[in-house]
Amino acid sequence: MKVPVKDKSYKVLFLVFHGFSEHNGISKKIWGQINGLKAIGVDVILSYYSVEADGSRVWKVGNEILVDFGRGPIAKIRKRIDYRAISEYVQKNKFQLIYIRSDHNANPFTLNMVKMMRLSDAKVLMEIPTYPYDQEYVTLRMRLELAVDRLYRKKLAKQLDAFVTFSDARTIFGQRAIAISNGIDFSAIPVRKPQEGAEKQTIHLLGVAEIHYWHGFDRLVRGLGIYKQSHADCQIIFHLVGQFSGERERSSILEPIAQFNLQQNVVLHGPLWGEELDAMFNLADFAIGSLGRHRSGIQVIKTLKNREYAARGIPFIYSESDADFDGQPYVLKASPDESAIDITKILEFLKKEKFDPACIRNSILDLSWAEQMNKVLQTI
């Protein structure tokens, strides 16, 4: 599996409009993509925006500061409009490809940045992590930001060589789209080790995410409440790992917990990582994927979460369409609507078959980031 490059002379600038967190899922994904490119012989340089410990707003290339905007309100404005340092860096270095992760920030300044990048003869791709995305903008401030993006995104699209998407879209904003799957960095995700011994009396369900309304975990909580009404000795525990992205998400979970008296059946762990997260997967019998993508108008998507669950080797449920997993024996599909999840169907699913973690993981070896990023390079 090699792309047509010679001695790492194929250079890629991977451009991100935000910083990184060691335990953030998006950060892990980006590092997985970068490691995937390196695995197939590509020389990758990462450039990203960051707020330093002293409050300085900077653009970095690798670990070096490319430009320091300083601190204060003017620096905050400059970081949104001044991309000259990045454009000049591209001009001075011979990149074959500029790979930009979209921040839904099409505007005159990003448009000009891409135009300047094209003068270096580099190809320019833009990855849209979720498409379509307009439905995700719900507050007035968010809609105002989206209005600018909507005004300029078709103009920006004309300056690109292609978009990269995890949907089934053939074109986006009039530009061709390269469809790939979210990938996995298998070296960073251990396969689970289920607890051995006597047959378990309690069934443990697990959801891991930065909790947004489109995850639809409230559907699972409501379903658990309905199940408990007719099963007083309910021995099912739903472990929710992650932080709430907003008050709407928090109330959508806390209200049915109180309504159905589920304080002993739903455990809110907050963010976990490392050995603590591994232990949760070892304890869990079944994982909960997205159950509300229809809420943001999405029917087809290849989420990173499904792939992480499969890499862990745990059976799971989701409601969207995902060609990589639809029909897999370890997957239970939910309807893409607002109905409460039928807990009895999950229990029957688990009774029907014993799922071997290694077999689940081995079924997605073709979804490594090396394979997925190779598809991008081969296409262009």
Tab-separated table of C-alpha atoms in Angstrom:
chain	number	residue	atom	x	y	z
A	1	MET	CA	0.000	0.000	0.000
A	2	LYS	CA	2.064	2.930	-1.302
A	3	VAL	CA	1.084	6.197	-2.911
A	4	PRO	CA	3.154	7.323	-5.875
A	5	VAL	CA	5.751	9.284	-3.914
A	6	LYS	CA	9.526	9.065	-3.864
A	7	ASP	CA	11.696	9.320	-0.754
A	8	LYS	CA	9.130	11.386	1.134
A	9	SER	CA	9.390	14.158	-1.493
A	10	TYR	CA	5.590	14.378	-1.569
A	11	LYS	CA	4.949	17.165	0.925
A	12	VAL	CA	1.583	17.900	2.525
A	13	LEU	CA	0.642	20.881	4.684
A	14	PHE	CA	-2.184	19.863	7.022
A	15	LEU	CA	-3.977	23.061	8.064
A	16	VAL	CA	-6.311	23.268	11.084
A	17	PHE	CA	-8.092	26.401	12.349
A	18	HIS	CA	-7.979	25.400	16.018
A	19	GLY	CA	-5.706	23.972	18.673
A	20	PHE	CA	-5.391	20.494	20.141
A	21	SER	CA	-6.304	18.712	23.340
A	22	GLU	CA	-4.657	15.442	24.298
A	23	HIS	CA	-7.937	13.689	25.050
A	24	ASN	CA	-10.249	15.417	22.544
A	25	GLY	CA	-11.788	13.107	19.937
A	26	ILE	CA	-11.274	15.573	17.070
A	27	SER	CA	-7.640	16.019	18.045
A	28	LYS	CA	-7.138	12.242	18.089
A	29	LYS	CA	-8.752	12.001	14.655
A	30	ILE	CA	-6.445	14.631	13.152
A	31	TRP	CA	-3.362	12.951	14.599
A	32	GLY	CA	-4.663	9.662	13.210
A	33	GLN	CA	-4.918	11.215	9.742
A	34	ILE	CA	-1.423	12.665	9.999
A	35	ASN	CA	0.025	9.357	11.183
A	36	GLY	CA	-1.844	7.612	8.367
A	37	LEU	CA	-0.226	9.889	5.796
A	38	LYS	CA	3.189	9.304	7.321
A	39	ALA	CA	2.599	5.547	7.239
A	40	ILE	CA	2.259	5.654	3.455
A	41	GLY	CA	5.459	7.624	2.950
A	42	VAL	CA	4.265	11.230	2.920
A	43	ASP	CA	6.132	14.162	4.481
A	44	VAL	CA	3.434	15.921	6.550
A	45	ILE	CA	3.745	19.313	8.210
A	46	LEU	CA	0.994	20.442	10.586
A	47	SER	CA	-0.037	24.094	10.827
A	48	TYR	CA	-2.619	25.182	13.366
A	49	TYR	CA	-3.980	28.096	15.391
A	50	SER	CA	-3.349	28.099	19.131
A	51	VAL	CA	-3.783	30.227	22.240
A	52	GLU	CA	-0.590	30.029	24.279
A	53	ALA	CA	-0.371	29.828	28.072
A	54	ASP	CA	0.271	33.587	28.287
A	55	GLY	CA	-2.811	34.340	26.166
A	56	SER	CA	-0.935	35.027	22.943
A	57	ARG	CA	-2.776	34.054	19.785
A	58	VAL	CA	-0.438	32.346	17.339
A	59	TRP	CA	-0.254	30.273	14.192
A	60	LYS	CA	2.190	27.409	14.475
A	61	VAL	CA	4.025	25.165	12.040
A	62	GLY	CA	4.913	22.021	13.909
A	63	ASN	CA	6.122	23.230	17.301
A	64	GLU	CA	7.423	26.548	15.956
A	65	ILE	CA	5.482	29.816	16.035
A	66	LEU	CA	4.881	31.076	12.508
A	67	VAL	CA	3.236	34.345	13.538
A	68	ASP	CA	2.321	35.836	16.923
A	69	PHE	CA	-0.693	38.153	16.885
A	70	GLY	CA	-0.210	39.103	20.508
A	71	ARG	CA	-2.992	39.393	23.056
A	72	GLY	CA	-6.192	41.382	23.405
A	73	PRO	CA	-9.150	42.176	21.127
A	74	ILE	CA	-7.044	43.212	18.115
A	75	ALA	CA	-5.187	39.888	18.197
A	76	LYS	CA	-8.537	38.099	18.360
A	77	ILE	CA	-9.653	39.904	15.213
A	78	ARG	CA	-6.366	39.396	13.357
A	79	LYS	CA	-6.437	35.636	13.831
A	80	ARG	CA	-9.725	35.584	11.870
A	81	ILE	CA	-8.632	37.787	8.979
A	82	ASP	CA	-4.841	37.691	8.634
A	83	TYR	CA	-3.545	34.569	6.867
A	84	ARG	CA	-0.572	36.213	5.151
A	85	ALA	CA	2.009	34.262	7.153
A	86	ILE	CA	0.462	30.947	6.100
A	87	SER	CA	0.207	31.972	2.442
A	88	GLU	CA	3.831	33.163	2.433
A	89	TYR	CA	4.960	29.943	4.114
A	90	VAL	CA	3.265	27.929	1.365
A	91	GLN	CA	4.892	30.111	-1.289
A	92	LYS	CA	8.369	29.543	0.180
A	93	ASN	CA	8.007	25.778	0.593
A	94	LYS	CA	7.247	23.352	-2.192
A	95	PHE	CA	4.114	21.506	-1.124
A	96	GLN	CA	2.323	19.161	-3.483
A	97	LEU	CA	-0.856	19.293	-1.398
A	98	ILE	CA	-2.537	21.621	1.092
A	99	TYR	CA	-5.097	19.711	3.166
A	100	ILE	CA	-7.423	22.069	5.052
A	101	ARG	CA	-9.896	21.002	7.707
A	102	SER	CA	-12.946	23.237	7.256
A	103	ASP	CA	-14.143	25.311	10.180
A	104	HIS	CA	-17.220	26.449	8.218
A	105	ASN	CA	-15.410	29.768	7.836
A	106	ALA	CA	-15.632	30.700	4.170
A	107	ASN	CA	-15.096	34.478	3.983
A	108	PRO	CA	-13.043	36.974	1.934
A	109	PHE	CA	-9.945	36.243	4.000
A	110	THR	CA	-9.917	32.438	3.721
A	111	LEU	CA	-10.868	32.818	0.054
A	112	ASN	CA	-7.827	35.013	-0.553
A	113	MET	CA	-5.626	32.602	1.424
A	114	VAL	CA	-6.562	29.702	-0.842
A	115	LYS	CA	-6.050	31.827	-3.963
A	116	MET	CA	-2.535	32.663	-2.795
A	117	MET	CA	-1.831	29.010	-2.005
A	118	ARG	CA	-2.823	28.010	-5.537
A	119	LEU	CA	-0.114	30.288	-6.944
A	120	SER	CA	2.443	27.828	-5.564
A	121	ASP	CA	1.020	25.088	-7.866
A	122	ALA	CA	-0.004	23.017	-4.857
A	123	LYS	CA	-3.322	21.205	-4.997
A	124	VAL	CA	-5.736	22.361	-2.301
A	125	LEU	CA	-8.296	20.078	-0.667
A	126	MET	CA	-10.770	20.932	2.073
A	127	GLU	CA	-12.232	18.337	4.411
A	128	ILE	CA	-15.768	18.956	5.655
A	129	PRO	CA	-16.113	16.786	8.784
A	130	THR	CA	-19.933	16.821	8.722
A	131	TYR	CA	-22.044	17.507	5.634
A	132	PRO	CA	-24.564	19.018	5.411
A	133	TYR	CA	-23.963	21.212	8.436
A	134	ASP	CA	-26.378	24.169	8.240
A	135	GLN	CA	-28.848	22.469	10.582
A	136	GLU	CA	-26.258	22.420	13.364
A	137	TYR	CA	-26.372	26.215	13.641
A	138	VAL	CA	-29.223	26.899	16.042
A	139	THR	CA	-28.489	30.078	18.023
A	140	LEU	CA	-28.731	33.594	16.583
A	141	ARG	CA	-24.976	34.139	16.876
A	142	MET	CA	-24.260	30.845	15.136
A	143	ARG	CA	-26.667	31.699	12.320
A	144	LEU	CA	-24.987	35.050	11.783
A	145	GLU	CA	-21.627	33.276	11.445
A	146	LEU	CA	-23.201	30.781	9.069
A	147	ALA	CA	-24.610	33.598	6.932
A	148	VAL	CA	-21.073	34.733	6.071
A	149	ASP	CA	-20.021	31.169	5.266
A	150	ARG	CA	-23.067	30.691	3.017
A	151	LEU	CA	-22.238	33.892	1.153
A	152	TYR	CA	-18.692	32.824	0.279
A	153	ARG	CA	-18.542	29.025	0.337
A	154	LYS	CA	-19.351	28.491	-3.359
A	155	LYS	CA	-16.676	31.025	-4.310
A	156	LEU	CA	-14.230	29.228	-2.046
A	157	ALA	CA	-15.243	25.875	-3.530
A	158	LYS	CA	-14.254	27.074	-7.027
A	159	GLN	CA	-10.699	27.658	-5.768
A	160	LEU	CA	-10.340	24.101	-4.444
A	161	ASP	CA	-9.339	20.961	-6.289
A	162	ALA	CA	-11.920	18.981	-4.323
A	163	PHE	CA	-13.669	18.546	-0.999
A	164	VAL	CA	-13.118	15.504	1.197
A	165	THR	CA	-16.326	14.211	2.758
A	166	PHE	CA	-17.506	11.404	5.010
A	167	SER	CA	-20.959	11.532	3.427
A	168	ASP	CA	-22.092	10.028	0.110
A	169	ALA	CA	-22.165	13.417	-1.643
A	170	ARG	CA	-20.660	13.470	-5.134
A	171	THR	CA	-20.416	17.264	-5.218
A	172	ILE	CA	-20.409	19.934	-2.499
A	173	PHE	CA	-21.136	23.598	-3.257
A	174	GLY	CA	-20.574	22.864	-6.944
A	175	GLN	CA	-17.140	21.278	-6.431
A	176	ARG	CA	-16.368	17.554	-6.728
A	177	ALA	CA	-16.196	15.576	-3.506
A	178	ILE	CA	-13.889	12.708	-2.577
A	179	ALA	CA	-15.845	10.355	-0.324
A	180	ILE	CA	-13.905	8.395	2.283
A	181	SER	CA	-14.696	6.805	5.614
A	182	ASN	CA	-13.635	8.073	8.985
A	183	GLY	CA	-10.604	5.997	9.787
A	184	ILE	CA	-9.027	4.410	12.814
A	185	ASP	CA	-5.568	4.624	14.315
A	186	PHE	CA	-5.509	1.068	15.610
A	187	SER	CA	-2.292	1.644	17.554
A	188	ALA	CA	-4.139	4.150	19.752
A	189	ILE	CA	-7.235	2.028	20.510
A	190	PRO	CA	-6.902	-1.219	22.500
A	191	VAL	CA	-9.338	-4.077	21.941
A	192	ARG	CA	-11.602	-4.591	24.918
A	193	LYS	CA	-11.204	-7.459	27.384
A	194	PRO	CA	-14.680	-8.427	28.632
A	195	GLN	CA	-15.005	-9.552	32.211
A	196	GLU	CA	-14.829	-13.313	32.539
A	197	GLY	CA	-16.462	-15.571	35.090
A	198	ALA	CA	-20.040	-16.286	36.106
A	199	GLU	CA	-22.848	-15.000	33.903
A	200	LYS	CA	-23.416	-11.331	34.622
A	201	GLN	CA	-26.664	-10.308	36.280
A	202	THR	CA	-26.353	-6.657	35.255
A	203	ILE	CA	-26.195	-5.441	31.672
A	204	HIS	CA	-23.966	-2.424	31.148
A	205	LEU	CA	-24.605	-0.027	28.236
A	206	LEU	CA	-21.997	2.571	27.294
A	207	GLY	CA	-22.115	5.857	25.376
A	208	VAL	CA	-18.920	7.843	24.826
A	209	ALA	CA	-19.008	11.305	23.247
A	210	GLU	CA	-18.894	15.026	23.731
A	211	ILE	CA	-22.649	15.029	24.116
A	212	HIS	CA	-24.591	16.907	21.433
A	213	TYR	CA	-28.308	16.800	20.722
A	214	TRP	CA	-27.730	14.783	17.541
A	215	HIS	CA	-26.295	11.909	19.597
A	216	GLY	CA	-29.859	11.273	20.788
A	217	PHE	CA	-28.829	9.622	24.050
A	218	ASP	CA	-32.112	10.881	25.518
A	219	ARG	CA	-33.887	8.285	23.354
A	220	LEU	CA	-31.973	5.551	25.184
A	221	VAL	CA	-32.692	7.071	28.604
A	222	ARG	CA	-36.416	7.336	27.833
A	223	GLY	CA	-36.419	3.750	26.587
A	224	LEU	CA	-34.727	2.609	29.779
A	225	GLY	CA	-37.373	4.447	31.817
A	226	ILE	CA	-40.208	2.771	29.928
A	227	TYR	CA	-38.539	-0.615	30.348
A	228	LYS	CA	-38.138	-0.085	34.086
A	229	GLN	CA	-41.856	0.670	34.487
A	230	SER	CA	-42.666	-2.933	33.587
A	231	HIS	CA	-39.486	-4.471	35.043
A	232	ALA	CA	-39.180	-3.287	38.625
A	233	ASP	CA	-36.018	-5.342	39.133
A	234	CYS	CA	-34.332	-3.661	36.162
A	235	GLN	CA	-30.645	-4.539	36.205
A	236	ILE	CA	-29.472	-2.375	33.344
A	237	ILE	CA	-27.024	0.496	33.804
A	238	PHE	CA	-26.333	3.111	31.137
A	239	HIS	CA	-22.885	4.666	31.535
A	240	LEU	CA	-22.611	8.031	29.785
A	241	VAL	CA	-19.004	9.162	29.366
A	242	GLY	CA	-18.324	12.709	28.203
A	243	GLN	CA	-19.262	16.290	28.875
A	244	PHE	CA	-22.482	17.997	27.828
A	245	SER	CA	-21.990	20.491	25.020
A	246	GLY	CA	-24.792	22.720	26.311
A	247	GLU	CA	-27.762	23.125	28.634
A	248	ARG	CA	-30.188	21.639	26.102
A	249	GLU	CA	-28.212	18.402	26.071
A	250	ARG	CA	-27.937	18.331	29.853
A	251	SER	CA	-31.668	18.841	30.433
A	252	SER	CA	-32.602	16.260	27.777
A	253	ILE	CA	-30.800	13.637	29.886
A	254	LEU	CA	-31.508	14.860	33.425
A	255	GLU	CA	-35.250	15.339	32.905
A	256	PRO	CA	-36.066	11.714	31.935
A	257	ILE	CA	-33.728	10.477	34.684
A	258	ALA	CA	-35.869	12.345	37.199
A	259	GLN	CA	-39.158	11.494	35.458
A	260	PHE	CA	-38.515	7.740	35.484
A	261	ASN	CA	-36.493	7.598	38.716
A	262	LEU	CA	-33.387	6.329	36.916
A	263	GLN	CA	-30.779	7.687	39.319
A	264	GLN	CA	-29.459	4.164	39.918
A	265	ASN	CA	-29.645	3.181	36.246
A	266	VAL	CA	-27.908	6.091	34.496
A	267	VAL	CA	-24.388	7.034	35.554
A	268	LEU	CA	-22.916	10.315	34.290
A	269	HIS	CA	-19.163	9.826	34.423
A	270	GLY	CA	-17.972	12.981	32.708
A	271	PRO	CA	-14.906	12.732	30.444
A	272	LEU	CA	-12.694	9.657	30.884
A	273	TRP	CA	-9.577	8.561	29.054
A	274	GLY	CA	-6.681	6.161	29.263
A	275	GLU	CA	-7.021	3.229	31.636
A	276	GLU	CA	-10.287	4.541	33.096
A	277	LEU	CA	-11.912	4.560	29.658
A	278	ASP	CA	-10.446	1.137	28.857
A	279	ALA	CA	-12.003	-0.193	32.066
A	280	MET	CA	-15.424	1.129	31.019
A	281	PHE	CA	-15.208	-0.738	27.711
A	282	ASN	CA	-14.143	-3.904	29.526
A	283	LEU	CA	-17.187	-3.581	31.789
A	284	ALA	CA	-19.686	-2.734	29.043
A	285	ASP	CA	-21.739	-5.271	27.105
A	286	PHE	CA	-23.098	-2.954	24.421
A	287	ALA	CA	-22.327	0.539	23.107
A	288	ILE	CA	-24.619	3.381	22.067
A	289	GLY	CA	-23.807	5.285	18.882
A	290	SER	CA	-25.663	8.275	17.459
A	291	LEU	CA	-29.440	8.023	17.721
A	292	GLY	CA	-30.390	11.513	16.555
A	293	ARG	CA	-28.526	12.440	13.397
A	294	HIS	CA	-31.915	13.038	11.767
A	295	ARG	CA	-32.249	16.022	14.087
A	296	SER	CA	-29.573	17.826	12.078
A	297	GLY	CA	-30.950	16.653	8.741
A	298	ILE	CA	-28.362	13.940	8.177
A	299	GLN	CA	-29.319	10.502	6.907
A	300	VAL	CA	-25.986	9.168	5.633
A	301	ILE	CA	-22.742	9.629	7.555
A	302	LYS	CA	-19.684	7.584	8.455
A	303	THR	CA	-19.117	8.598	12.038
A	304	LEU	CA	-15.865	8.195	13.886
A	305	LYS	CA	-17.770	6.841	16.878
A	306	ASN	CA	-18.997	3.725	15.052
A	307	ARG	CA	-15.446	2.967	14.006
A	308	GLU	CA	-14.060	3.470	17.493
A	309	TYR	CA	-16.634	1.087	18.927
A	310	ALA	CA	-15.803	-1.546	16.305
A	311	ALA	CA	-12.074	-1.086	16.913
A	312	ARG	CA	-12.727	-1.704	20.606
A	313	GLY	CA	-14.580	-4.867	19.663
A	314	ILE	CA	-17.995	-4.088	21.160
A	315	PRO	CA	-21.440	-4.506	19.522
A	316	PHE	CA	-23.379	-1.265	19.158
A	317	ILE	CA	-26.503	0.544	17.970
A	318	TYR	CA	-26.985	3.623	15.753
A	319	SER	CA	-29.764	5.139	13.634
A	320	GLU	CA	-28.096	6.715	10.592
A	321	SER	CA	-27.050	4.959	7.380
A	322	ASP	CA	-23.408	3.870	7.381
A	323	ALA	CA	-22.386	1.632	4.486
A	324	ASP	CA	-19.368	0.295	6.377
A	325	PHE	CA	-21.545	-1.148	9.161
A	326	ASP	CA	-25.126	-1.545	7.936
A	327	GLY	CA	-25.780	-5.292	7.938
A	328	GLN	CA	-22.861	-6.264	10.167
A	329	PRO	CA	-23.920	-8.989	12.641
A	330	TYR	CA	-22.660	-6.992	15.645
A	331	VAL	CA	-24.754	-3.926	14.748
A	332	LEU	CA	-28.322	-3.211	15.853
A	333	LYS	CA	-30.069	-0.490	13.845
A	334	ALA	CA	-32.512	1.962	15.421
A	335	SER	CA	-35.138	3.890	13.495
A	336	PRO	CA	-34.140	7.503	12.667
A	337	ASP	CA	-36.963	9.154	14.596
A	338	GLU	CA	-37.886	10.375	18.067
A	339	SER	CA	-39.233	7.092	19.433
A	340	ALA	CA	-37.775	5.745	22.667
A	341	ILE	CA	-35.270	2.923	22.163
A	342	ASP	CA	-36.792	-0.502	22.818
A	343	ILE	CA	-34.528	-1.969	25.506
A	344	THR	CA	-35.957	-5.468	25.035
A	345	LYS	CA	-34.552	-5.499	21.489
A	346	ILE	CA	-31.076	-4.796	22.850
A	347	LEU	CA	-31.411	-7.597	25.409
A	348	GLU	CA	-32.666	-10.055	22.783
A	349	PHE	CA	-29.810	-9.024	20.481
A	350	LEU	CA	-27.233	-9.750	23.173
A	351	LYS	CA	-28.807	-13.100	24.055
A	352	LYS	CA	-28.820	-14.210	20.434
A	353	GLU	CA	-25.055	-14.319	19.971
A	354	LYS	CA	-21.742	-14.029	21.791
A	355	PHE	CA	-19.628	-11.368	20.099
A	356	ASP	CA	-15.873	-11.895	19.947
A	357	PRO	CA	-14.038	-8.543	20.303
A	358	ALA	CA	-11.170	-9.584	18.035
A	359	CYS	CA	-13.544	-10.629	15.243
A	360	ILE	CA	-15.357	-7.288	15.389
A	361	ARG	CA	-12.069	-5.390	15.256
A	362	ASN	CA	-10.704	-7.517	12.397
A	363	SER	CA	-13.780	-6.738	10.306
A	364	ILE	CA	-12.657	-3.116	9.895
A	365	LEU	CA	-8.933	-3.408	9.243
A	366	ASP	CA	-9.509	-1.735	5.870
A	367	LEU	CA	-10.689	1.391	7.724
A	368	SER	CA	-7.234	2.385	8.931
A	369	TRP	CA	-6.333	6.037	8.413
A	370	ALA	CA	-3.474	4.938	6.170
A	371	GLU	CA	-5.984	3.269	3.825
A	372	GLN	CA	-8.425	6.198	3.887
A	373	MET	CA	-5.825	8.930	3.320
A	374	ASN	CA	-4.281	6.818	0.584
A	375	LYS	CA	-7.651	6.959	-1.211
A	376	VAL	CA	-7.486	10.734	-1.136
A	377	LEU	CA	-3.991	10.891	-2.591
A	378	GLN	CA	-4.714	8.286	-5.247
A	379	THR	CA	-7.806	10.219	-6.326
A	380	ILE	CA	-5.992	13.514	-6.849
